[in-house]
XYZ file of C-alpha atoms in Angstrom:
619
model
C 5.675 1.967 1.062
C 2.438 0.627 -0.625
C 0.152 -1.535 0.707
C -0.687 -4.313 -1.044
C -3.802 -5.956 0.363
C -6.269 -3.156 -1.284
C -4.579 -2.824 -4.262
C -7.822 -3.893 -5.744
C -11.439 -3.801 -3.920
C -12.351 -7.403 -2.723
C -14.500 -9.291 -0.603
C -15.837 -11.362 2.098
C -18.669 -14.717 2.653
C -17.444 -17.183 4.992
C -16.752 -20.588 6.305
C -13.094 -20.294 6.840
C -13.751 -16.533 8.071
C -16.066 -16.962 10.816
C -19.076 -15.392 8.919
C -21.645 -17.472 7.020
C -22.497 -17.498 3.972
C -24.696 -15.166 2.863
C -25.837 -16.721 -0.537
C -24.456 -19.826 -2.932
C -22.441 -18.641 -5.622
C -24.703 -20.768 -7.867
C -27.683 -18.196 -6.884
C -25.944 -14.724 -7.048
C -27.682 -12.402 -9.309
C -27.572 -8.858 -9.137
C -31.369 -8.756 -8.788
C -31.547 -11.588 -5.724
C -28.629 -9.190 -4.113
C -30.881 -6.209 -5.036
C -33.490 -8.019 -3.487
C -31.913 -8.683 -0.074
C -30.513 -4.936 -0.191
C -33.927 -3.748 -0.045
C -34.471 -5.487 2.874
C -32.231 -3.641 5.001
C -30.495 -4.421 8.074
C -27.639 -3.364 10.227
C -24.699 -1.476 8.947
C -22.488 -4.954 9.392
C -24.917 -6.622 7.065
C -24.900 -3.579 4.459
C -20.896 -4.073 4.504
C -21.069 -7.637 3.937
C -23.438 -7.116 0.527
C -21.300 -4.830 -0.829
C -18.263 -7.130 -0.016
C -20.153 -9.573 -1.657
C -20.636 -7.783 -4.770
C -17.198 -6.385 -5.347
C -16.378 -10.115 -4.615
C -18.615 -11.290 -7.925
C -16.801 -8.685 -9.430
C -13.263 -9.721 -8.884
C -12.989 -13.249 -7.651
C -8.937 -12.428 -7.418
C -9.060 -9.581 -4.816
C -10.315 -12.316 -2.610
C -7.350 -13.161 -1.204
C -6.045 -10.125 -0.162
C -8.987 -10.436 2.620
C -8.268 -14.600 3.088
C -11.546 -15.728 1.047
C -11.132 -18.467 -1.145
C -14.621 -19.772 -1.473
C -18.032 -20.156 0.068
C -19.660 -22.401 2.495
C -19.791 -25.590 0.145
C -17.958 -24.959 -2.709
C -14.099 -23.527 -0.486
C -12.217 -23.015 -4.124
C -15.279 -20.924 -5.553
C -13.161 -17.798 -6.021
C -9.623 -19.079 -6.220
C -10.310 -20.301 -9.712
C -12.400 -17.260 -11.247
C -10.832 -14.419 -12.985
C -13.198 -11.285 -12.898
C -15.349 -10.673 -16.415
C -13.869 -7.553 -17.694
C -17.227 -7.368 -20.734
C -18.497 -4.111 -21.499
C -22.056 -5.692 -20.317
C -20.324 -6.820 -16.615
C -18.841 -3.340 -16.131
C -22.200 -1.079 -16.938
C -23.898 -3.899 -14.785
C -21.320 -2.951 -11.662
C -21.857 0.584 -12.819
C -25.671 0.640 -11.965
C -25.291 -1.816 -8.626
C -22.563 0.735 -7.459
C -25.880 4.038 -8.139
C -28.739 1.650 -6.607
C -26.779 0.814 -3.280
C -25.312 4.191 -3.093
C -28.878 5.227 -3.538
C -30.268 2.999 -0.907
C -27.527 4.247 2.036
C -28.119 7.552 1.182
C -31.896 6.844 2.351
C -30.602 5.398 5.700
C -32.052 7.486 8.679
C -28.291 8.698 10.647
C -30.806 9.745 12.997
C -32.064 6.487 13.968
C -28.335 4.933 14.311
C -25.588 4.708 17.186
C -22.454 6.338 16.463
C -20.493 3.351 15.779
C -23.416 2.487 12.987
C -22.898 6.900 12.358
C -19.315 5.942 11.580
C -19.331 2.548 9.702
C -22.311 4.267 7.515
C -20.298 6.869 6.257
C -17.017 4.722 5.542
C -19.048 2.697 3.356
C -20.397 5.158 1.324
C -17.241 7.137 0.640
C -16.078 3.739 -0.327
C -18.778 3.041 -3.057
C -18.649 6.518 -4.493
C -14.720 6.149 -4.630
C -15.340 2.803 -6.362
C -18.144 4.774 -8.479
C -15.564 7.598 -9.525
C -12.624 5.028 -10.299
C -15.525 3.452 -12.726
C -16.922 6.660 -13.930
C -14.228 9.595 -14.199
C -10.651 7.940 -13.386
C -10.290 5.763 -16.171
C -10.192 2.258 -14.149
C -11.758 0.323 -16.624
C -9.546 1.695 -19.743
C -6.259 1.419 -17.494
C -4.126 -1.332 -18.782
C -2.239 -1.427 -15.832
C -4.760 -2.207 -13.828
C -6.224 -5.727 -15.698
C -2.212 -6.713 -15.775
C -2.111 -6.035 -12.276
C -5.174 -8.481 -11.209
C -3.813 -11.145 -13.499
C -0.320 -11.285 -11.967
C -1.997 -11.323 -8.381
C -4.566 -13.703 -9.533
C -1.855 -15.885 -10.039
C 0.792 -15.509 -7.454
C -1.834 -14.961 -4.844
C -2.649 -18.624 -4.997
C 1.172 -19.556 -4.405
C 2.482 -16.995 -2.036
C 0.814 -17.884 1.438
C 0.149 -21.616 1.994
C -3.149 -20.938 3.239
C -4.585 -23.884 1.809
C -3.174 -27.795 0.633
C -0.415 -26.588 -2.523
C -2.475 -29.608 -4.604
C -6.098 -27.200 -4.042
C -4.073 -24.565 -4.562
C -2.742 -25.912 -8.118
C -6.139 -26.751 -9.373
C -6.920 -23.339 -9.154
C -3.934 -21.886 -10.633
C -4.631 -24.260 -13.705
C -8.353 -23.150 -13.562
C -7.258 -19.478 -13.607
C -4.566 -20.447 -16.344
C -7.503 -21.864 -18.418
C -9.452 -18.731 -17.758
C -6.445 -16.577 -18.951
C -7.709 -16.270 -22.281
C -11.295 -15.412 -22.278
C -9.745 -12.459 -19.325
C -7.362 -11.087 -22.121
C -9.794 -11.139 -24.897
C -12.355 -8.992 -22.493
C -9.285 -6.676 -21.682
C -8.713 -6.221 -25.456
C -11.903 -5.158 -26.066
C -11.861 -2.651 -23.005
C -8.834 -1.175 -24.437
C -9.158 -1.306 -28.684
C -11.468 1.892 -29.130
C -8.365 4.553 -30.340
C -9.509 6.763 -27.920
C -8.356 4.810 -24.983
C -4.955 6.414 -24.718
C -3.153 5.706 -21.445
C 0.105 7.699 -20.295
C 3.537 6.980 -21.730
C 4.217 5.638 -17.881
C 1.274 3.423 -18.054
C 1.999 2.102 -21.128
C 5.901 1.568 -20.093
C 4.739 -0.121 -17.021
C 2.412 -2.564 -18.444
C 4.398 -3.717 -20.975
C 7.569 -4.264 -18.521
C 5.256 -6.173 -16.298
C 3.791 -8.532 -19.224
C 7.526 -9.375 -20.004
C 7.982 -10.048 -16.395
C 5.332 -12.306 -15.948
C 6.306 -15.091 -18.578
C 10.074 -14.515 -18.943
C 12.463 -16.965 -17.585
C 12.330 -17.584 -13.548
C 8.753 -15.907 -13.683
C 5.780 -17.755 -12.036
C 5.153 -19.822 -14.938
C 8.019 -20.490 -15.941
C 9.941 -21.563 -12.615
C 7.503 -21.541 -9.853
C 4.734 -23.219 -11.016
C 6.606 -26.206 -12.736
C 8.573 -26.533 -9.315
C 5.532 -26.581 -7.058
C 3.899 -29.479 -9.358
C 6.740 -31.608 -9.878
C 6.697 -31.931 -5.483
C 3.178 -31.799 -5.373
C 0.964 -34.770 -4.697
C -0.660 -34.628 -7.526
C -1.778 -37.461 -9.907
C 0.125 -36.917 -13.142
C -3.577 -36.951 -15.172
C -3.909 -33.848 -13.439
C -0.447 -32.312 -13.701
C -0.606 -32.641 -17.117
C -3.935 -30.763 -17.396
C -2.390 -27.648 -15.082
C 0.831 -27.929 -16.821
C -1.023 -27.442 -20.365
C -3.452 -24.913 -19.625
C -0.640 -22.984 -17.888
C 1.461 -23.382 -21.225
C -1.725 -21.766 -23.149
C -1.721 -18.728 -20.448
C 1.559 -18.226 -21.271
C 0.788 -17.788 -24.879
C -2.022 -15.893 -24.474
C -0.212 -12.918 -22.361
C 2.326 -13.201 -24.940
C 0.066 -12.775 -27.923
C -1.267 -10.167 -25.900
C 1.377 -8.632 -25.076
C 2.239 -8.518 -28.564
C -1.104 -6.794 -29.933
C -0.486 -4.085 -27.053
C 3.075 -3.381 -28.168
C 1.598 -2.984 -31.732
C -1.588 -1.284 -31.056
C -2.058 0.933 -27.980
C 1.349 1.754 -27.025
C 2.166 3.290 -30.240
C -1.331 6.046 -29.533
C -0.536 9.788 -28.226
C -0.098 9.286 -25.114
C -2.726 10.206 -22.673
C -3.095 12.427 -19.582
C -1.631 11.937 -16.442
C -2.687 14.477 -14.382
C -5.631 14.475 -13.392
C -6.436 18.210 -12.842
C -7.607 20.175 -9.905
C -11.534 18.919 -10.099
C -10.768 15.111 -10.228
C -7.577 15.411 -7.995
C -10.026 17.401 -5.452
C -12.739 14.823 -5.841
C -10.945 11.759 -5.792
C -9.003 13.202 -2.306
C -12.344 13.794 -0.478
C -13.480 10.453 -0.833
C -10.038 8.370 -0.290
C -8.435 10.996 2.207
C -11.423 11.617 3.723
C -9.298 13.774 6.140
C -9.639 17.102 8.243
C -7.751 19.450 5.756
C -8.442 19.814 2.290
C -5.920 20.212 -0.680
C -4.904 23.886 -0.386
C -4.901 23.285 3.610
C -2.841 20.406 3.856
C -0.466 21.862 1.192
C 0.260 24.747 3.400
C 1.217 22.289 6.204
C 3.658 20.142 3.772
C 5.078 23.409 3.477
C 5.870 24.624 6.833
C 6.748 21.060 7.850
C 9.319 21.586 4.721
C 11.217 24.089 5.963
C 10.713 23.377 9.758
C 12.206 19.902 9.094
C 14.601 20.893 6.832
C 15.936 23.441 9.283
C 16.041 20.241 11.796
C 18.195 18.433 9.651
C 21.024 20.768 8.675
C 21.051 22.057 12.391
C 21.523 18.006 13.538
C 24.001 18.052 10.643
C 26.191 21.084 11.574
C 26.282 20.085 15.230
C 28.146 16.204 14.145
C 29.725 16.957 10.628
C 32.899 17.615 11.890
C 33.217 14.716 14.704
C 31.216 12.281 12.645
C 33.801 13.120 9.620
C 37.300 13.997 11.510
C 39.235 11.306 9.656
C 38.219 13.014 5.964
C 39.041 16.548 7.324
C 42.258 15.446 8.748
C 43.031 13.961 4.981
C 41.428 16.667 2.984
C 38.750 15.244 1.353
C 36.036 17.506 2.680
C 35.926 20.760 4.496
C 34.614 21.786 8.005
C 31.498 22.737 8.063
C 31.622 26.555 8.945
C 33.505 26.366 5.299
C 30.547 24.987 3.538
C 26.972 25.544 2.870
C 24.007 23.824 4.764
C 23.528 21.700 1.331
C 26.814 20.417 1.645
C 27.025 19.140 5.759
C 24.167 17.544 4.923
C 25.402 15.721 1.680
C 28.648 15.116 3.629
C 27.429 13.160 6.068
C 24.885 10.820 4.340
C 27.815 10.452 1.349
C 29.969 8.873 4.539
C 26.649 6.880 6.183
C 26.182 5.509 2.604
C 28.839 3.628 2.497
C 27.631 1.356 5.355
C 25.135 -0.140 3.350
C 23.272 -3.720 2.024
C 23.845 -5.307 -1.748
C 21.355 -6.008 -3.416
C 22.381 -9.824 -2.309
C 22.574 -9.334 1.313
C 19.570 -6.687 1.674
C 16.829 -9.342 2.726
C 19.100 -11.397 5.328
C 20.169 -7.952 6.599
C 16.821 -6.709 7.159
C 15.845 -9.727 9.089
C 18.957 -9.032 10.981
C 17.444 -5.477 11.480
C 14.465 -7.545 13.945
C 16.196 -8.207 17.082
C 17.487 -4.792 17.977
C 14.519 -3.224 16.959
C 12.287 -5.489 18.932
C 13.927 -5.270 21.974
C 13.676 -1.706 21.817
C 10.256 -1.651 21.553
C 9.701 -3.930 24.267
C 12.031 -2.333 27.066
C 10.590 1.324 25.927
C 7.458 -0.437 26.378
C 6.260 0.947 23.561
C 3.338 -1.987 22.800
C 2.986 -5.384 23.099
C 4.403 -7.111 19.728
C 2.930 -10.347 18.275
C 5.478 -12.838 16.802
C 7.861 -11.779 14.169
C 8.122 -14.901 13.044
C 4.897 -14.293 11.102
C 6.592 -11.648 9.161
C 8.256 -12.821 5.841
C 10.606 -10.699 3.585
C 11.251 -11.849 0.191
C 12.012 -10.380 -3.901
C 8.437 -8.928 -4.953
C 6.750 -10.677 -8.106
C 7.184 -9.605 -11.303
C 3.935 -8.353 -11.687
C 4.457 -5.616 -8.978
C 8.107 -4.155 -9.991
C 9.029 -0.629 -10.994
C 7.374 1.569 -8.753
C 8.014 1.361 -5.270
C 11.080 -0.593 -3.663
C 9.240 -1.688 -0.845
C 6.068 -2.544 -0.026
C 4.170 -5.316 2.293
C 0.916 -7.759 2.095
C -0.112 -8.152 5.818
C -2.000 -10.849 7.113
C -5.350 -11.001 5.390
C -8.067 -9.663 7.911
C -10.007 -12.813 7.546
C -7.139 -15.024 7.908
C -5.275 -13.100 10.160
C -3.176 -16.278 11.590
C -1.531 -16.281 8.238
C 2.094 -14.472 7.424
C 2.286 -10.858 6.579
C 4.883 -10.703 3.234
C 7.321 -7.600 3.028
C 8.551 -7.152 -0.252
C 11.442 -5.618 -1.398
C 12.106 -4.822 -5.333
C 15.580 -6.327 -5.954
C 15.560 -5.348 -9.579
C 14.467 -2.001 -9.407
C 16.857 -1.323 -6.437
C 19.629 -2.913 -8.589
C 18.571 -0.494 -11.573
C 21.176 2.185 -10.294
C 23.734 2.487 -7.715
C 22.338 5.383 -5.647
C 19.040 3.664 -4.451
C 21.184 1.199 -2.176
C 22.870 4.546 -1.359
C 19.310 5.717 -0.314
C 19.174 2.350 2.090
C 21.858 2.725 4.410
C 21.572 0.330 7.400
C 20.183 3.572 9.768
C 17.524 3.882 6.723
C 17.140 0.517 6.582
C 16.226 0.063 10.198
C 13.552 2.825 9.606
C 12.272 0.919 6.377
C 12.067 -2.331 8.581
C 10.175 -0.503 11.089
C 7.935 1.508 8.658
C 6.974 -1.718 7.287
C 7.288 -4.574 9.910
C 8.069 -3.847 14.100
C 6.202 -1.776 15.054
C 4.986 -0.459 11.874
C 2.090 -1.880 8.804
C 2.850 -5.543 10.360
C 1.441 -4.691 13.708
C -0.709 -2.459 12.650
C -2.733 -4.758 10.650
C -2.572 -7.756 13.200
C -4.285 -5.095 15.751
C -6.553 -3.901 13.422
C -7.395 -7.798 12.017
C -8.571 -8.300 15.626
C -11.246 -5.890 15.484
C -15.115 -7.249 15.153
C -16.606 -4.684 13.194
C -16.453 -5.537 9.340
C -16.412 -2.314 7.515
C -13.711 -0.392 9.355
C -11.713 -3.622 9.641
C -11.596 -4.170 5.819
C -12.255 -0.663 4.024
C -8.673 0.679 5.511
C -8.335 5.101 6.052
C -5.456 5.740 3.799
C -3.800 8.430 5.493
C -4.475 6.316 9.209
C -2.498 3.077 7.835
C 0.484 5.000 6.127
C 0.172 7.858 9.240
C 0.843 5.249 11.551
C 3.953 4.144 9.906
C 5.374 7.153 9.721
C 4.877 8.660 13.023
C 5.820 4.775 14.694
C 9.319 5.368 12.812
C 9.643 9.079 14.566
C 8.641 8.040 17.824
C 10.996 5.265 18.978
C 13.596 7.650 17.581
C 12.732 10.284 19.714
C 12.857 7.875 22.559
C 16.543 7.033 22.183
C 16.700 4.208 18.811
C 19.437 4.307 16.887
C 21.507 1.250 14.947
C 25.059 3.041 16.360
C 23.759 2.665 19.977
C 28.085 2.625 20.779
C 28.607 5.571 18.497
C 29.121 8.997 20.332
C 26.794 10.488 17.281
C 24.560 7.137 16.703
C 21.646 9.061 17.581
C 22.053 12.038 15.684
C 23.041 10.066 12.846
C 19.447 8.219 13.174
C 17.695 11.471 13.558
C 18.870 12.636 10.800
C 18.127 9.578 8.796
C 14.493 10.037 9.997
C 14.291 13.536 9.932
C 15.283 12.823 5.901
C 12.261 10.191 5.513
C 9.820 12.552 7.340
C 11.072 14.898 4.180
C 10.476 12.250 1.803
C 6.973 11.888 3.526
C 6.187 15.750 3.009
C 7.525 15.800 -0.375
C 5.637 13.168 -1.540
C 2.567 15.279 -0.647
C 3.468 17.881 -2.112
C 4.654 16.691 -5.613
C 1.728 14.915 -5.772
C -0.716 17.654 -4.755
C 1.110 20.082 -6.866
C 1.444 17.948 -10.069
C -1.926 16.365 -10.594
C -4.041 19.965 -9.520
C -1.699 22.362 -11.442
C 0.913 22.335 -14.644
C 4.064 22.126 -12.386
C 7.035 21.018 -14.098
C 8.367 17.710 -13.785
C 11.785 18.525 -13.389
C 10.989 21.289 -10.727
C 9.952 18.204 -8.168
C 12.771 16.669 -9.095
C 14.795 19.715 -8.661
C 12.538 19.388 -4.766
C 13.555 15.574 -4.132
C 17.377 16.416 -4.425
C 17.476 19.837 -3.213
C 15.255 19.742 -0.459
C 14.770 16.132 0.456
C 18.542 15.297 -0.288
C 17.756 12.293 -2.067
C 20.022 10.729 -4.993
C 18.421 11.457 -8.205
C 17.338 8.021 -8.983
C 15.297 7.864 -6.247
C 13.470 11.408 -7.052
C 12.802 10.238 -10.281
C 11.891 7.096 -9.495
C 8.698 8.371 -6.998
C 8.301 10.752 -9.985
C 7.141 7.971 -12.154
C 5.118 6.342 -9.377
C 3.428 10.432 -8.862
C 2.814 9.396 -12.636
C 1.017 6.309 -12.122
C -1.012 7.164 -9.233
C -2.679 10.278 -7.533
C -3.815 10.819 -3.765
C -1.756 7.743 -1.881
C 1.323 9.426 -1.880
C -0.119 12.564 0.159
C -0.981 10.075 3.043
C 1.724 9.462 4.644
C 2.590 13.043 5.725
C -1.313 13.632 6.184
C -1.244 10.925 7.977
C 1.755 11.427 11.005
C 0.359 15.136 11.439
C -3.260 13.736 12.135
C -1.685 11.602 14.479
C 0.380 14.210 15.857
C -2.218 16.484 16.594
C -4.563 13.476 18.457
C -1.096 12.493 20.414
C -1.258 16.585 21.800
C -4.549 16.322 22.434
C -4.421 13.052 24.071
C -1.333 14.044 25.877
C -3.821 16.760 27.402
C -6.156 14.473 28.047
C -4.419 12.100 30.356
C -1.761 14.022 32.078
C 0.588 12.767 34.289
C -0.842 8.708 33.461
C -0.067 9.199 29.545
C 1.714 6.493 28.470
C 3.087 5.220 24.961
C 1.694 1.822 25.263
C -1.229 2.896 26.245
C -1.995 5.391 23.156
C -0.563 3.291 20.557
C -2.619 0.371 21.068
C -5.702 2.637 21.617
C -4.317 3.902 18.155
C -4.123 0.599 16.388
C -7.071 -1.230 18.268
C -9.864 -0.042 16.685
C -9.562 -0.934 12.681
C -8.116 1.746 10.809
C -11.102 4.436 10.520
C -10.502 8.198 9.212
C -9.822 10.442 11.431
C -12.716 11.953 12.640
C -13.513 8.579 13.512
C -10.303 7.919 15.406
C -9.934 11.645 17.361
C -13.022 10.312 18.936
C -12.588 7.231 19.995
C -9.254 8.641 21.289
C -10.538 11.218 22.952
C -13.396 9.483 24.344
C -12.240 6.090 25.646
C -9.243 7.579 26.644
C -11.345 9.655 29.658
């Protein structure tokens, strides 16, 4: 799972949020925001400046944190596409160094611990944003400028947090915006030394082609959403046209790419021990460092592992009587431990979704799932009615075949949007194999009840801006994954009639907690050292049991990215270790209901952050 409302940095200012505005778009400099930097204030106000910066920076990210506008102008953003110049991006470059500079003065001394906290989330934040800029090759990533167009553009459409007809306008304002945004991303990327990675350049030009081919955006939705708007037809025309010239322009430029930076050696993607460790102190910002947690993804390996094909042996010859009786596989004290295991997910794959049927049957997932919950009394649930699932846009296919946009955290009565990827999923025949219905309850769980979806509307609820809106990596994903192992330990399971349902569901989760630690450590192994490709392959299918087109497919997103896929297992053991020590703490009145929503109440913080506040409210 990725999450998609910080895909990109973005922002915050205002009316529709419940803050005011701190300045008219008309008047932002960088020198009047210097200005007010300088004179100080509380740790909420330093948050909100640099919100409002990376907001001037890139209008689109806006929506992933439910700003549109400011106080007299509500469209302000919606219809801006960031300036990608040379001049804009060495201007960001030096803001980023003065306000670093400036919170690096702050006296820790002089602040509570809540201010302690928020003070050094921020800054980790601007020195990630800083090394993106500086050593990690944001602003020469083609990926990355494709990326904010297509969510630029389907972020307008996607939530109806506004009237569709204000909505429009700025699509067609972003559509006439479209070219002057390409010709500043053509610039970034013409020098011949910008060479991205084969993957990068695969990727970007498969999601140009998805963006203006037939059924895209343009080409479907947008037509479809004018024709029954209530629009004049003066101004349908006008969107209609400008949207025809954005069209052309990400074709033309999709052309000049094709013939001028994809054919370059490609570049690098590994980003080698000193970046890798750099980049992970800053976004993991977690207890154990590379080597450490490394050595933990390790033990967990085999410890898990062991788990499985113990789970396995026990069932494998009850769960699979019928094929022994008819010879088609052997008992299990006949076969190795790779084998039960393959046996019995070869027989749970066949109870599984099409491609067709796999978002009405993960809606169908909901009820069971939510009454568990609620007689476990795990936590109290908001509405699931506020969680959509749907096909994922274009502009987001090929790397991940799930993922979900919660509720932004300043519009946090809006719908939280889980996405699968249809067409990558229909790519090959062993990722539905991958999503049998006992996965597929854990997937629904990982990324709706009770995982990322109420997550986020606990955490939207919070009051203190930074922690609320600069999200701990390893706390969002950890939750997920140690949500999914919990109710399971408690007794869930999607057979709840079968004499082996529940070892069939622990051994479905016992195979994601695998995926969890392998996806550390493929991704700490390949970007800090020259391991082979094809030995974490060889990892995936031997040791995580997954079909190979899934391995290879989290090979190419180990490609694309670096750091996020350690989180997740980082993540559940944080949590795991707090959960002890909490355990400890309370004694005989622990309860789950009580911890989880301690865990999810507070924003999601790192976990320094979060031990304490567990450890000390919890007294």
């Amino acid at each position: 799972m990725k999450l998609l409302n910080r895909l990109l940095p973005g922002a915050l200012l205002f009316a529709a949020c419940s803050l005011s505005a701190i300045v008219n778009a008309d008047e932002f400099t960088i020198e009047n925001w210097k200005s007010r930097v300088e004179a100080g204030g509380n740790m909420d106000h330093y948050g909100r400046l640099y919100l409002e910066f990376l907001m001037e920076e890139n209008p689109v990210s806006g929506g992933g944190y439910g700003i549109h506008g400011i106080e007299d102008d509500p469209s302000w953003y919606d219809r801006r596409l960031p300036d990608v110049s040379h001049a804009a991006a060495a201007e960001g470059m030096a803001a980023r160094k003065f306000f670093l500079e400036k919170l690096d003065a702050i006296d820790t001394k002089k602040l509570g611990r809540p201010d302690q906290i928020d003070l050094h989330i921020l800054k980790n934040q601007v020195a990630l944003d800083q090394l993106q800029e500086t050593h990690l090759g944001t602003l020469t990533n083609p990926l990355n400028y494709v990326t904010t167009l297509g969510q630029g553009m389907s972020g307008l459409v996607f939530r109806d947090y506004a009237p569709i007809e204000e909505r429009l306008r700025s699509f067609g304002a972003r559509c006439k915006a479209t070219g002057k945004y390409l010709e500043g991303v053509r610039a970034a990327l013409s020098p011949p030394d910008v060479r991205p990675s084969l993957m990068n350049k695969t990727m970007t030009a498969s999601r140009l082609g998805g963006m203006t081919g037939e059924g895209s955006l343009y080409k479907k939705t947008l037509p479809d959403l004018v024709e029954n708007s209530g629009l004049d037809e003066k101004t349908r025309a006008k969107i209609l046209e400008a949207c025809t010239v954005a069209v052309d322009d990400i074709n033309r430029f999709a052309l000049w790419f094709d013939e001028t930076v994809a054919p370059r050696e490609d570049g690098e993607w590994r980003l080698g021990p000193e970046l890798y460790d750099q980049k992970y102190k800053l976004q993991m910002d977690y207890p154990l460092g590379p080597e450490e947690l490394l050595a933990e993804a390790e033990r967990w390996l085999d410890q898990k592992g062991g788990e499985l094909v113990s789970v396995g042996r026990k069932i494998h010859d009850e769960y699979l009587a019928d094929e022994i009786e008819a010879g088609k596989v052997k008992k299990a004290a006949d076969i190795d431990d790779q084998q039960v295991v393959k046996n019995i997910f070869a027989k749970m794959s066949e109870d599984r979704s099409t491609t067709e049927t796999l978002i009405a049957d993960s809606y169908a997932m909901a009820d069971s799932i939510i009454s568990f919950v609620e007689e476990q009394n795990l936590m109290d649930l908001p509405p699931a009615s506020k969680l959509r699932i749907e096909d994922i846009p274009p502009h987001l296919r090929g790397t991940t075949v799930a993922m979900i946009a919660t509720a932004p955290p300043f519009e946090p009565h809006l719908e939280s949007v889980w996405f699968w990827d249809l067409e990558f999923l229909a790519s090959s025949p062993d990722f539905l194999k991958e999503y049998n219905r006992p996965a597929l309850a854990m997937v629904y769980i990982h990324e709706g009840v009770p995982g990322h979806f109420v997550q986020l509307e606990y955490s939207n609820r919070f009051e203190r801006v930074i922690p609320k809106v600069f999200w701990n990596g390893p706390m969002v994903e950890g939750w997920a994954s140690y949500i999914a192992t919990q109710l399971v330990d408690v007794g869930f399971t999607i057979y709840p009639d079968d004499p082996v349902g529940h070892e069939l569901q622990q051994m479905v989760d016992d195979k994601l907690i695998l995926r969890a630690i392998i996806n550390a450590i493929i991704d700490l192994r390949l970007h800090r050292t020259g391991w082979p490709e094809e030995e974490a392959v060889k990892l995936m299918i031997e040791k995580g049991f997954q079909e190979e087109s899934e391995a290879r497919g989290k090979l190419a997103r180990a490609k694309l990215s670096s750091v996020q896929l350690a989180t997740y297992f980082a993540g559940h053991l944080a949590i795991e270790k707090i959960l002890a020590e909490y355990k400890a703490l309370k004694g005989d009145s622990f309860s789950w209901k009580d911890f989880n929503e301690r865990l999810v109440s507070a924003g999601s913080p790192p976990f320094f952050a979060t031990r304490e506040y567990m450890l000390q409210s919890g007294r």
